[in-house]
Amino acid sequence: MEENRWFLNIIQDDFMNGKIDLDSTVKLLEKLHMPFNLAHVKHVFKKTVDKRKIHTINMEDFRAIYRAIVHRNEFHEIFCAYSQNRKFLADTELIEFLKKEQFKTEDAEITALEVILKYEPIDEVRKRRQLSFEGFIRYLNSEDCTVFRKEHRTVYQDMNHPLCDYFISSSHNTYLVSDQLIGPSDLNGYISALLKGCRCLEIDCWDGSNNDPVVYHGHTLTSKLSFSSVIHAVDKYAFAASDYPVVLSLENHCSPKQQERMAQYLLNILGDKLLTSTIGDIAVTQLPSPEALKFKILVKNKKSGTIEETMLRKGQDSHGETGEVSEEEITSSDEETDEKAPLYPKSGLSKRKSEGISSHPPRKKAKMKKIQIAIELSDLVIYTKSEKFVSFEHSMAHQKCYENNSIGEVKAQKFVKHAADQFVSHTSRFITRIYPKGTRTGSSNYNPQEFWNVGCQMVALNFQTPGIPMELQNGKFLDNGGCGYVLKPEFLRNRNSTFNPHNVGRYSKPISLSIRLISGHQLPPSNLSKSNKADPLVQIEIYGVPEDQAKRKSSVIKSNGYCTVPLLSKRGGKLEPASLFVYVWYY
């Protein structure tokens, strides 16, 4: 048989001495270009050698191990269902498989030829335009068979909309790699986030010794990084994963003198990457697009005056000059929970009196505070001016398109609940950043979906903390080539939209989603199992607007992570894959 000859041709040189050990077995499996789990290879190898109390295997042993790991029964059943001779798939049979099983309705003939040329390892079979079982399993284990759409692995969305029309991958306290109180600050926080396509990084800046600003979580025991080292890391990795603009969100606690030092570092280290002037007209009536800002780094910070005033100062020496930013300091029940500092609140804080909220939060007292901003740093803020959020009405009347707001999760959650339509209207016009409440000292995360539902662009999460929120984040930003920008749906961009996530109404296009479970394979053991073996089940959960929320799960398969074919259910005497049905609202 051709498959046997092909297989022997590949492995026989490795058995010149008759037998091979575990390391050589692993290398030979790699040579055969098939994915495998090392723990399972070790398990199968150990079962084989334990019978003879030796630590090596012969050629037939290796063939058995290979088949146990690679030749999955459920794959063979599918293959034989379409192969008339049960040995090879003719091109016409492969086309039928692609249409019926893979739902390849367009260009199935071209796809079939591409599959054969790409995945068939046996030369003679490939020349006949056929697919062997070896080629078939390589195809099924490839990226071409993942659920994720192949065409979405590259940038495919229109990148010429204004910045506020996109969801933007955003990190909270990016310098932290552990908790918020005593953990280390690490440059790897920035490097890792950038390599994951994150486009908005947070930098907490404080006065350091020798007029050298530092980055750390103020009023805590977290370690410190020099501001310059952070900017060097950004310079090196900013565009490693994406060509589209990076926003440096500065939480600036520095004196004007050290702010000037920050500006010097930004200019000297980032050079031409740093955006220091407007694109096109000086008068800004609309934010530029990600496409127009490719390979640019933007500074998000408070700013003295307008962009127009900044552009008029171009070429002038502003060293030593400061501007004053006045803002209303509002102390409300929300801010006691939301604000980052102090992290150690005084005891005896009054109990929250109201669970309702309007678009203008209830005040306890209000006063004006003045912040000194070094003009050299202020002038580096072009399209991302930080502006304190007062109310939706205030923003609509006074806020400029290049001014953005940061809102804590507690306050934002109440807006979502009680003023969702106004929130949608606000985010259709202005970039809005959401950040975790200060009591999340263990770096836990909130559910980002509820803020995406109302169009919030920068939903900042603690990237160092795994869990469902980060799974949602990673899944969302896999889209559009993983570039960190995902175009919002039209009803979250349209300024006249009446969309409300609590009542989707005319915006919904419901569809039924059917998911067929075939099998699991080489799953890791579970520390929750008494036998320390895998007890797998499949759980499907949909996150979206409240009407979308749905969860389904299969039955548990006890102590079987190696090949969980028992997921199949018996119907009418025939084994069929179990199915999960979920009703979905599609937008």
PDB file of C-alpha atoms in Angstrom, residues 51 166-167 178 255 324 341 358 388 536 571:
ATOM      1  CA  LYS A  51       4.719  -4.386  29.420  1.00  0.00           C
ATOM      2  CA  TYR A 166     -14.016  51.249  16.598  1.00  0.00           C
ATOM      3  CA  PHE A 167     -13.718  49.010  19.613  1.00  0.00           C
ATOM      4  CA  SER A 178       0.156  40.557  39.430  1.00  0.00           C
ATOM      5  CA  SER A 255       5.154  67.959  38.731  1.00  0.00           C
ATOM      6  CA  GLU A 324      -3.694  75.482  34.066  1.00  0.00           C
ATOM      7  CA  ALA A 341      -6.938  56.446  45.009  1.00  0.00           C
ATOM      8  CA  SER A 358     -29.247  59.781  36.231  1.00  0.00           C
ATOM      9  CA  LYS A 388     -13.476  64.701  33.011  1.00  0.00           C
ATOM     10  CA  PRO A 536     -14.588  16.613  29.986  1.00  0.00           C
ATOM     11  CA  ARG A 571     -30.229   7.451  18.317  1.00  0.00           C
TER      12      ARG A 571
END
